[in-house]
Tab-separated table of C-alpha atoms in Angstrom:
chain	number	residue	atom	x	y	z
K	726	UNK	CA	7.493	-15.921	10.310
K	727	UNK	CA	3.916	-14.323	10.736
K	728	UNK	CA	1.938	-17.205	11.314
K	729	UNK	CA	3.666	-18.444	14.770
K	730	UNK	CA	2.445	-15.290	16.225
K	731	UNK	CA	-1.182	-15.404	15.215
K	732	UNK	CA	-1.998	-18.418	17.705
K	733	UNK	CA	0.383	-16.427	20.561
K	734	UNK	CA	-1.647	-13.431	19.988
K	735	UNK	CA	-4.954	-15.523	20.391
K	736	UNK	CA	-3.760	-17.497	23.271
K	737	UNK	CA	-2.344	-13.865	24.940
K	738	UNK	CA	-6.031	-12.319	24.681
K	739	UNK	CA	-7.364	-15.349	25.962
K	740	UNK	CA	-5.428	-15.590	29.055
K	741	UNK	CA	-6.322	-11.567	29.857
K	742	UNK	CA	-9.502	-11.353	29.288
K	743	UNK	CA	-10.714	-14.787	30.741
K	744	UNK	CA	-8.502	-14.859	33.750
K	745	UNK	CA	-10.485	-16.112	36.888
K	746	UNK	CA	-9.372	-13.202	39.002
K	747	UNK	CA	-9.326	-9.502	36.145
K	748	UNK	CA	-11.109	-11.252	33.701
K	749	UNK	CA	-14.415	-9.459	33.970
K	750	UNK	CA	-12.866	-6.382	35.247
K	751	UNK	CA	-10.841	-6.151	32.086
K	752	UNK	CA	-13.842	-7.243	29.726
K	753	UNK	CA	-15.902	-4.634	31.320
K	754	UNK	CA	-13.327	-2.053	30.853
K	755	UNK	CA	-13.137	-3.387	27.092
K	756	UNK	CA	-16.557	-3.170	26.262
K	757	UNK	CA	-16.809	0.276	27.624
K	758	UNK	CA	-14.212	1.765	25.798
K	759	UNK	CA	-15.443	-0.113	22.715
K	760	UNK	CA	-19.178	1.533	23.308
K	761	UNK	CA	-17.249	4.829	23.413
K	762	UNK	CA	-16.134	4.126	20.009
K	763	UNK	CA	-19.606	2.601	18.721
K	764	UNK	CA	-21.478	5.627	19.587
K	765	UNK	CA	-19.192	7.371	17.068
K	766	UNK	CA	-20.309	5.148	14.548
K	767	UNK	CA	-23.097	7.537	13.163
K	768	UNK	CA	-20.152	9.479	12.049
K	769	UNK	CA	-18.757	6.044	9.758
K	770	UNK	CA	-22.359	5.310	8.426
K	771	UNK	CA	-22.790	9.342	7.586
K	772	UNK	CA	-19.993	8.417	4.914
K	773	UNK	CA	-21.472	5.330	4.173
K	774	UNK	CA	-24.713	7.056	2.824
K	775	UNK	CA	-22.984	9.609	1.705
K	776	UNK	CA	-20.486	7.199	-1.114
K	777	UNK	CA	-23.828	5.545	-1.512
K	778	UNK	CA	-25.594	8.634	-2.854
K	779	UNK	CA	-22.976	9.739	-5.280
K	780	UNK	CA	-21.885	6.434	-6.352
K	781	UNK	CA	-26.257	6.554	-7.218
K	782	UNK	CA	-25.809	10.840	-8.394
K	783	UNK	CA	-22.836	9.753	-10.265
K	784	UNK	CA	-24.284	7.034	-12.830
K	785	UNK	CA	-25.919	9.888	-14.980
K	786	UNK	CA	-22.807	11.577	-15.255
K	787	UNK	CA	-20.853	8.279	-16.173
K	788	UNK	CA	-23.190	7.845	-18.850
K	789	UNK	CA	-23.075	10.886	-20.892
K	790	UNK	CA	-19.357	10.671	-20.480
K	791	UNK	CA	-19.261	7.381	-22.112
K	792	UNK	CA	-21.785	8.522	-24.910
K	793	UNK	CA	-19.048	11.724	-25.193
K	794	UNK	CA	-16.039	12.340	-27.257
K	795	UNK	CA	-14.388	12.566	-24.413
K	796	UNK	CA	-11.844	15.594	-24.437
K	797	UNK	CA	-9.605	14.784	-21.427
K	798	UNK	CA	-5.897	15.593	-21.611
K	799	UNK	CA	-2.954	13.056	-21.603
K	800	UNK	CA	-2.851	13.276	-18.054
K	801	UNK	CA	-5.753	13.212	-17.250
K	802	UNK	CA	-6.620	9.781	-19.859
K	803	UNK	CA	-3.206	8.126	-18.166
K	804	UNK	CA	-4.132	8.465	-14.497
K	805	UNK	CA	-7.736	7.359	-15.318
K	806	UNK	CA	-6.149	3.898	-17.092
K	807	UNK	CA	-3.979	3.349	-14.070
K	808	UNK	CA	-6.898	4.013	-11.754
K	809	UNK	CA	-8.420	0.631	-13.160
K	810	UNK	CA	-5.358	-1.387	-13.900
K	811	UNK	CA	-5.175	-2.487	-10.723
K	812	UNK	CA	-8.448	-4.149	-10.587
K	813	UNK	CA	-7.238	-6.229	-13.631
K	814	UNK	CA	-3.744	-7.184	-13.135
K	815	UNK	CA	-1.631	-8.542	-10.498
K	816	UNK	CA	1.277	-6.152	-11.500
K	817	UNK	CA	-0.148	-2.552	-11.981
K	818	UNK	CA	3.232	-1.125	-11.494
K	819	UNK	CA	4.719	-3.280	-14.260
K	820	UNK	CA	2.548	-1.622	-16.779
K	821	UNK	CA	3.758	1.461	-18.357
K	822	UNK	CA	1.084	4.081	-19.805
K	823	UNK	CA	1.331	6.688	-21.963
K	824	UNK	CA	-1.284	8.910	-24.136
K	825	UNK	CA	-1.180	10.848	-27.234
K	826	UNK	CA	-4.385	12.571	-28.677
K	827	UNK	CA	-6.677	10.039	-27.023
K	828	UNK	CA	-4.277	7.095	-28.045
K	829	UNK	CA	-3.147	5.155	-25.218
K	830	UNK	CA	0.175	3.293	-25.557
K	831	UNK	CA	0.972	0.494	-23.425
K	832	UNK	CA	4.177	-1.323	-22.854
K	833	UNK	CA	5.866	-3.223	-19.766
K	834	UNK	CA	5.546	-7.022	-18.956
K	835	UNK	CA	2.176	-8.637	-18.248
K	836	UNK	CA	0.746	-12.580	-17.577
K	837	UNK	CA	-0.795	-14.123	-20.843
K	838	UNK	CA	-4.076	-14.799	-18.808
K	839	UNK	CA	-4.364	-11.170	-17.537
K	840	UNK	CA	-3.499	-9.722	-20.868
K	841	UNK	CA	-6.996	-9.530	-22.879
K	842	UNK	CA	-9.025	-8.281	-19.618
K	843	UNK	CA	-6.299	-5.429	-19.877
K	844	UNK	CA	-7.062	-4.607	-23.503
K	845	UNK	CA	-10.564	-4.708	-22.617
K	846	UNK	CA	-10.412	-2.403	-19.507
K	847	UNK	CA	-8.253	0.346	-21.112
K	848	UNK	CA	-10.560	0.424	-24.420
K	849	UNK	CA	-13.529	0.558	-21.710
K	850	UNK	CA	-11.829	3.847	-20.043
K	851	UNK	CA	-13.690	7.040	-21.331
K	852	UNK	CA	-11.769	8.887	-23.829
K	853	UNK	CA	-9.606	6.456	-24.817
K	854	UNK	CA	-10.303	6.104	-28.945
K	855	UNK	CA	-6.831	3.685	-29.488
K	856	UNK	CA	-4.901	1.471	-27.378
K	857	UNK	CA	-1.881	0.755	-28.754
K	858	UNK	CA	-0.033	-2.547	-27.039
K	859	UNK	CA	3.623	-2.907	-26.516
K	860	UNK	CA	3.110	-4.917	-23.597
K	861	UNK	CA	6.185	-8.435	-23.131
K	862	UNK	CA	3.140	-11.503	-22.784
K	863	UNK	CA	4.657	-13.649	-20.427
K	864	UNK	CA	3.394	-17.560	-19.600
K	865	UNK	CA	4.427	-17.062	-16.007
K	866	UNK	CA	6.482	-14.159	-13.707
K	867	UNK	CA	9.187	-16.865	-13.417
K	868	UNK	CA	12.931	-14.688	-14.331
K	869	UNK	CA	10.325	-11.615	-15.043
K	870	UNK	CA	11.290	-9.251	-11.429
K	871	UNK	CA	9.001	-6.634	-12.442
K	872	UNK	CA	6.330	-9.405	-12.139
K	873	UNK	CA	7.321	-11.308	-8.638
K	874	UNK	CA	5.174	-11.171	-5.430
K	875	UNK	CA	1.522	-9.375	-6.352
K	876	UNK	CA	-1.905	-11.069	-6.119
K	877	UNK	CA	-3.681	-12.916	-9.087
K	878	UNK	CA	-6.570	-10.803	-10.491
K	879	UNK	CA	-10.060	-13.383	-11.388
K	880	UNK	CA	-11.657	-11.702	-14.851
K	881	UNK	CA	-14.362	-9.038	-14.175
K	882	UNK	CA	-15.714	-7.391	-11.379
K	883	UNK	CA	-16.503	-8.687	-8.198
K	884	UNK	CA	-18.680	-8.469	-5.361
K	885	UNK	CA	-17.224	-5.073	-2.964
K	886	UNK	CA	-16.904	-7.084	0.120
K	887	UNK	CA	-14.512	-9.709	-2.174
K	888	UNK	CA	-12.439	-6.636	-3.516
K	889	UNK	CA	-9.180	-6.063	-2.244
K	890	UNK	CA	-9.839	-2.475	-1.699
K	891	UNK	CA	-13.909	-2.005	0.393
K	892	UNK	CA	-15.791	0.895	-0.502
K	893	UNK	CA	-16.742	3.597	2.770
K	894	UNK	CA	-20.128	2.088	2.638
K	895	UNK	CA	-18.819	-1.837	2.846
K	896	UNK	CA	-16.333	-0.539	5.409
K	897	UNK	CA	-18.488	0.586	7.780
K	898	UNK	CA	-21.560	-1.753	7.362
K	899	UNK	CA	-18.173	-4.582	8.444
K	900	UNK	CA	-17.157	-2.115	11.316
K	901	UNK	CA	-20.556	-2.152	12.726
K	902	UNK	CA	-20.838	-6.033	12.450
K	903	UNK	CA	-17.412	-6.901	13.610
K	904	UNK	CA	-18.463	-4.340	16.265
K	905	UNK	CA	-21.508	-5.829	17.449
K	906	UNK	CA	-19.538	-8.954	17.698
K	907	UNK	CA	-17.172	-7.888	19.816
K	908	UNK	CA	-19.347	-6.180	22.247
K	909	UNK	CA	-21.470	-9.633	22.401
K	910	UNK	CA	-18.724	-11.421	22.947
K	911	UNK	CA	-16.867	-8.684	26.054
K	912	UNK	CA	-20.773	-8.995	27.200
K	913	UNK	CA	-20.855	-13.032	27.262
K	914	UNK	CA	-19.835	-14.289	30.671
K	915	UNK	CA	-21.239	-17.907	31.233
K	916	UNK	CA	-19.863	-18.687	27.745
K	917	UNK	CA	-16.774	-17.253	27.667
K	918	UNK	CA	-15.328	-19.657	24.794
K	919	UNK	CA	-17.991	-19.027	22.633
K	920	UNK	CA	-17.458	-15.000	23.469
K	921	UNK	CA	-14.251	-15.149	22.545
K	922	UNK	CA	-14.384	-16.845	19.027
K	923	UNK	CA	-17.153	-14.403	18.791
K	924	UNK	CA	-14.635	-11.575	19.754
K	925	UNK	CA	-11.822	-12.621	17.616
K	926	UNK	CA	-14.139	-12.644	14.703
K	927	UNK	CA	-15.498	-9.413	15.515
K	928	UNK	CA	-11.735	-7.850	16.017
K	929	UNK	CA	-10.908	-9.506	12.681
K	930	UNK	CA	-13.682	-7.662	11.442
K	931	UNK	CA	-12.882	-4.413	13.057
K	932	UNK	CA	-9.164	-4.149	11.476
K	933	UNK	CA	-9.880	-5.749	7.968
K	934	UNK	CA	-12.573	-2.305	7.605
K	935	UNK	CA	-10.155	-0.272	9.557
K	936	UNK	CA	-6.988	-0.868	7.693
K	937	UNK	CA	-8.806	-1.656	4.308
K	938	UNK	CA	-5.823	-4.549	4.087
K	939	UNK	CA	-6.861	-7.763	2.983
K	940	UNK	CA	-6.712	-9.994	5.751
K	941	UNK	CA	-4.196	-12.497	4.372
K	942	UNK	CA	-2.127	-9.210	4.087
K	943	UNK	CA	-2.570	-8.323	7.939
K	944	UNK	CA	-1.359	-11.574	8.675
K	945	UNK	CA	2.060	-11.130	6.443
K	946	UNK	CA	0.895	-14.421	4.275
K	947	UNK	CA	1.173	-12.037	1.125
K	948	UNK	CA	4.648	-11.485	0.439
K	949	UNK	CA	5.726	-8.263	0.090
K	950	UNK	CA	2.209	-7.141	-0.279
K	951	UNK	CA	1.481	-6.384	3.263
K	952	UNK	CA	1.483	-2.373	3.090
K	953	UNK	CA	0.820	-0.500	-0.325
K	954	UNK	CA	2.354	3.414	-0.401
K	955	UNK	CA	1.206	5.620	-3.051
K	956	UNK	CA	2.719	8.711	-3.026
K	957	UNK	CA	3.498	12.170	-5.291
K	958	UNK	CA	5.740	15.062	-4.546
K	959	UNK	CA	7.231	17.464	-7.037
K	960	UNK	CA	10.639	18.820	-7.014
K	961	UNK	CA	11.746	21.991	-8.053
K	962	UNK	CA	15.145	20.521	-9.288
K	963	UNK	CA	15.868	19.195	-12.983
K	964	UNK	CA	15.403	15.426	-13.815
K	965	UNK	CA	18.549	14.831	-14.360
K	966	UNK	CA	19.764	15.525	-11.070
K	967	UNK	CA	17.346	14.369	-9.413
K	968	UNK	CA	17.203	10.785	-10.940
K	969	UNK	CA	21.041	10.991	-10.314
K	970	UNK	CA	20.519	11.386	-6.476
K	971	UNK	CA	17.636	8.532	-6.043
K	972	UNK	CA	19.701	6.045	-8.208
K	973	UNK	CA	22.831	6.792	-5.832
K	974	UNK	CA	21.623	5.029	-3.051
K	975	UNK	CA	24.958	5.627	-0.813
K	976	UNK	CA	23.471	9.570	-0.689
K	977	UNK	CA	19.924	8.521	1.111
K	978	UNK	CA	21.072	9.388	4.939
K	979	UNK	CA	21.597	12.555	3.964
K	980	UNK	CA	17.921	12.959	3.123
K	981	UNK	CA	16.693	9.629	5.239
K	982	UNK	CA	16.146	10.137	9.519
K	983	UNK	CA	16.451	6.232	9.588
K	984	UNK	CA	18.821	4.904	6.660
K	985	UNK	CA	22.091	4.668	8.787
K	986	UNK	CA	24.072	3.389	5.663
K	987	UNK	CA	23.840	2.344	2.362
K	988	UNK	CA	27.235	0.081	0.969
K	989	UNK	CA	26.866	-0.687	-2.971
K	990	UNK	CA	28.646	-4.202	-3.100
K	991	UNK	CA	30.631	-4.979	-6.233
K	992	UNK	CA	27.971	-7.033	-7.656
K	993	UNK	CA	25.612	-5.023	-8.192
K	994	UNK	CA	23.844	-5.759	-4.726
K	995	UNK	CA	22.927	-3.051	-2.351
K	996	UNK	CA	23.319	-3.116	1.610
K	997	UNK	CA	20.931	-1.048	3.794
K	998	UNK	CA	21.129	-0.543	7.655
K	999	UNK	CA	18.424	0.802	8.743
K	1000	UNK	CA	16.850	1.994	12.697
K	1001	UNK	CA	14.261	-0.096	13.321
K	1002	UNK	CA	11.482	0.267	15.739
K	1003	UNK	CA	13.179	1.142	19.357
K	1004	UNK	CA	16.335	2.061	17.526
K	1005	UNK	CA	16.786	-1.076	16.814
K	1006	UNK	CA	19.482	-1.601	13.407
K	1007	UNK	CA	17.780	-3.902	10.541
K	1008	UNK	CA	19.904	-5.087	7.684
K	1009	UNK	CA	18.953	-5.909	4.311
K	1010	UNK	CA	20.174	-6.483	1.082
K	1011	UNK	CA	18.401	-5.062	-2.178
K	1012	UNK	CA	18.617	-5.155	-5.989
K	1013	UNK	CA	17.862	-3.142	-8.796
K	1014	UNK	CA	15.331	-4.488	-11.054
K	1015	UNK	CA	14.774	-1.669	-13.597
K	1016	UNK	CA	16.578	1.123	-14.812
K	1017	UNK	CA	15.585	3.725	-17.309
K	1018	UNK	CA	17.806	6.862	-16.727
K	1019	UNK	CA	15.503	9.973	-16.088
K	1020	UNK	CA	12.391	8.089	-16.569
K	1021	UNK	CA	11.936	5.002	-13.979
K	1022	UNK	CA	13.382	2.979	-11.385
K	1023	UNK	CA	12.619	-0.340	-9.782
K	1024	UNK	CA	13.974	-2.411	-6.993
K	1025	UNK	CA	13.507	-5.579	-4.556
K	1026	UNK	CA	14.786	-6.666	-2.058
K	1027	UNK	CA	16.508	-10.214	-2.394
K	1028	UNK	CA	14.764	-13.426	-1.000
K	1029	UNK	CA	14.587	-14.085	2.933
K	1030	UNK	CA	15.071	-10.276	3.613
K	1031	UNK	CA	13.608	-9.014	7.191
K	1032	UNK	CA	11.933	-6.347	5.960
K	1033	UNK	CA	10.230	-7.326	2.414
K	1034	UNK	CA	9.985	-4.627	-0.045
K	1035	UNK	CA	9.916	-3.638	-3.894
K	1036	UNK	CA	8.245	-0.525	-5.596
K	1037	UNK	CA	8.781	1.833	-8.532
K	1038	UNK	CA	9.864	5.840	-8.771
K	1039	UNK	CA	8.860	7.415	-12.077
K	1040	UNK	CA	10.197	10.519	-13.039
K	1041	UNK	CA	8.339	13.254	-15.827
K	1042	UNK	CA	9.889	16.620	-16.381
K	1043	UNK	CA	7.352	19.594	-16.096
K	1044	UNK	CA	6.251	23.125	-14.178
K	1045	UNK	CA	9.966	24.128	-14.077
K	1046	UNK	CA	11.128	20.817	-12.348
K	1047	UNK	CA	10.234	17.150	-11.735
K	1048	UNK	CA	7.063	15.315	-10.529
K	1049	UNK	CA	8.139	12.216	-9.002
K	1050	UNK	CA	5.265	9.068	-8.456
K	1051	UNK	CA	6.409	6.431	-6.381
K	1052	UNK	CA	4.835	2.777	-5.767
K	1053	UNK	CA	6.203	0.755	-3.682
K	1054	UNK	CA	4.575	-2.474	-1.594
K	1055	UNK	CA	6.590	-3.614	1.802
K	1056	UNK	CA	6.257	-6.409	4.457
K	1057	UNK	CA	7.267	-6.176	8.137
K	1058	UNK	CA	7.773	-8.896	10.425
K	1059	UNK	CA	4.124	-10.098	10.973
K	1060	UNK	CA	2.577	-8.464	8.118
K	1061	UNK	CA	0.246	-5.190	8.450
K	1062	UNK	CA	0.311	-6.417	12.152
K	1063	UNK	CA	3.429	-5.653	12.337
K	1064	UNK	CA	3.420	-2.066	11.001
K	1065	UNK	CA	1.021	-1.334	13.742
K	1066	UNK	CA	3.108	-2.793	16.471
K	1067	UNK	CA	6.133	-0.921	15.077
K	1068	UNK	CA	4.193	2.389	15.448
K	1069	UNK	CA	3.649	1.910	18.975
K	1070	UNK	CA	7.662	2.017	19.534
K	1071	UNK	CA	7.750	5.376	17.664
K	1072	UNK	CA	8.560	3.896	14.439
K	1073	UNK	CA	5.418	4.798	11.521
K	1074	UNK	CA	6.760	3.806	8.128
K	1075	UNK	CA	4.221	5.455	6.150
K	1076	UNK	CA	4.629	8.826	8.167
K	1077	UNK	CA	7.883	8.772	7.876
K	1078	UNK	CA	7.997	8.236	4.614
K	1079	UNK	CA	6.194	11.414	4.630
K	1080	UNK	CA	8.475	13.456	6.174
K	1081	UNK	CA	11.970	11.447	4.409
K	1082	UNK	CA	9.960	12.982	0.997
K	1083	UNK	CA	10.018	16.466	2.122
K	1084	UNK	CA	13.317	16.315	3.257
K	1085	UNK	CA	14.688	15.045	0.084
K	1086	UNK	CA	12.889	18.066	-1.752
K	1087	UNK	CA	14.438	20.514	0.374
K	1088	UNK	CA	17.880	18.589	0.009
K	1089	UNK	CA	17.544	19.084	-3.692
K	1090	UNK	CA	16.404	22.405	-3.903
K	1091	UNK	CA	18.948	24.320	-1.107
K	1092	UNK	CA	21.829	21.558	-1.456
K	1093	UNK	CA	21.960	21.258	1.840
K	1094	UNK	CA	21.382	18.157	4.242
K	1095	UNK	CA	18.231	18.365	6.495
K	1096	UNK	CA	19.907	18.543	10.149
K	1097	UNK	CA	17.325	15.663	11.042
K	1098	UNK	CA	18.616	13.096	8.560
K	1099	UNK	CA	20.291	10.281	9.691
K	1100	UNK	CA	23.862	11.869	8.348
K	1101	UNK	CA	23.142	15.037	10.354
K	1102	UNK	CA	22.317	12.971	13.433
K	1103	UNK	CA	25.942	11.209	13.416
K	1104	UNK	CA	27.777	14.559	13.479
């Protein structure tokens, strides 16, 4: 669906910027605007040296904390194994982590080939003394949900500029570059073929460092994978009731500005109607992959869905209420592309996201419906 609109995008620049008539009026305006933005770039490369100097300050400190005993609570051991898991499986959010005194227990499914460089990483983590596996080895992800979609993971580290995730410093040493390319190519008027595969390169360059999404995400050639969301939020509401109220999907416009309806289908199946961007309705249908009352939930959406999605809520009990941690990994129509295309009709997923969160706590905590949820808007 993506990749039909990559060459119409290309062949839509084209036409602007090398029309006979506005062509160099509108590469002029271009590359002045874009010089606006490059003089700013001082800004980008005073973060640069500044990730480069701790990443150099922090190697000393690393060290000793290695060499240490380590000390760090539960907490703190289990968010610093899922820090890395990603960077060794395709699946992070398949893996479940716990710690006890230093012992780290794993469970969850994970791919035969991905599961020693696992073991490896999370008896590599500082202050873990035992890893305890419990993880399902599986050949493949074939009839495994909780391992569909994702990205394969090659053993060790790689290069920054190869990771799926660039560094501040990597980021903007690629903004400046795709930068430079751009300008050379807005500036390049007896060649202007050459300036624009120089162009698209450099604007290629621009977004990869700007989003920090893999290009083969931008383009919607990654599944579901085209967005990541990563988000906390703690509720002042027991776990109980509020795993009750995510797992009862028909109850999300009351908490949701854009989730119109929800219809749970005798088998098992979910339907969602949702406002698109421009108000526009989009339908999908949506399963649930994983349930594990007061403690986790997983879903996808089924095959050939419009809008792509799948992601986890975990649930832990503590400071009077419940601390909620949701993953979850969607795909608009053309990719990451998309998601910025949707935001200029008004309609930012990760923003509102934002906002459907905090309305959900304050739906749990008064009982009431916020009056700009999509069940307040109908009446």
């Amino acid at each position: 669906m993506a990749l039909p609109l990559i060459p119409f995008a290309i062949g839509a620049a084209a036409m602007y910027l090398l029309d006979p008539q506005q062509g160099r009026r509108r590469r002029a305006l271009l590359r002045d605007r874009l010089s606006s933005r490059i003089n700013r770039l001082d800004e980008a490369m005073g973060v640069a040296g500044r990730d480069l100097a701790n990443r150099t300050r922090g190697l000393v400190p690393s060290l000793r904390q290695r060499f240490s005993s380590g000390g760090a609570s539960d907490e703190v051991l289990v968010e610093r194994v899922r820090s890395r898991l990603g960077r060794v499986v395709s699946h992070p959010g398949a893996v479940e982590v716990r710690a006890e005194g230093g012992r780290v227990i794993l469970s969850g499914p994970v791919l035969r080939d991905e599961h020693a460089q696992l073991l490896r990483t999370v008896r590599a983590v500082p202050g873990v003394r035992e890893v305890e596996d419990h993880t399902a080895v599986h050949e493949s992800s074939d009839g495994v949900p909780a391992l569909q979609g994702g990205a394969p993971r090659p053993p060790g580290q790689r290069l920054d500029i190869l990771q799926e995730h660039w560094s501040p410093a990597t980021r903007a040493v690629m903004g400046a570059a795709g930068s430079a390319l751009l300008l050379n190519a807005l500036s390049e008027d007896e060649h202007p073929l050459t300036g624009l595969l120089s162009g698209i390169i450099g604007a290629a360059l621009i977004v990869r460092s700007t989003t920090n999404v893999p290009l083969s995400r931008l383009a919607g050639m990654a599944g579901r994978r085209g967005i990541d969301v990563h988000k906390t939020i703690h509720v002042n509401a027991p776990v109980e009731q509020v795993f009750e109220t995510l797992a009862r999907y028909e109850s999300f416009p009351q908490f949701m500005t854009n989730v119109r309806e929800v219809r749970l289908r005798e088998d098992g199946v979910s339907h969602w109607v949702v406002a698109g961007p421009g108000g526009i309705p989009v339908e999908w249908d949506a399963v649930t992959t994983r349930m594990e009352p007061n403690r986790l939930l997983s879903w996808e959406t089924v095959p050939g869905s419009t809008v792509e999605h799948a992601g986890t809520i975990r649930f832990r009990p503590g400071d009077g209420g419940t601390r909620l941690d949701i993953e979850m990994s969607y795909r608009p129509p053309a990719g990451a592309l998309g998601h910025v295309v949707a935001r200029l009709f008004g309609a930012d997923p990760k923003s509102e996201f934002d906002q459907d969160l905090l309305r959900f706590k304050t739906f749990l905590e008064t009982g009431r419906p916020a009056h700009d949820a999509a069940a307040g808007l109908r009446h």
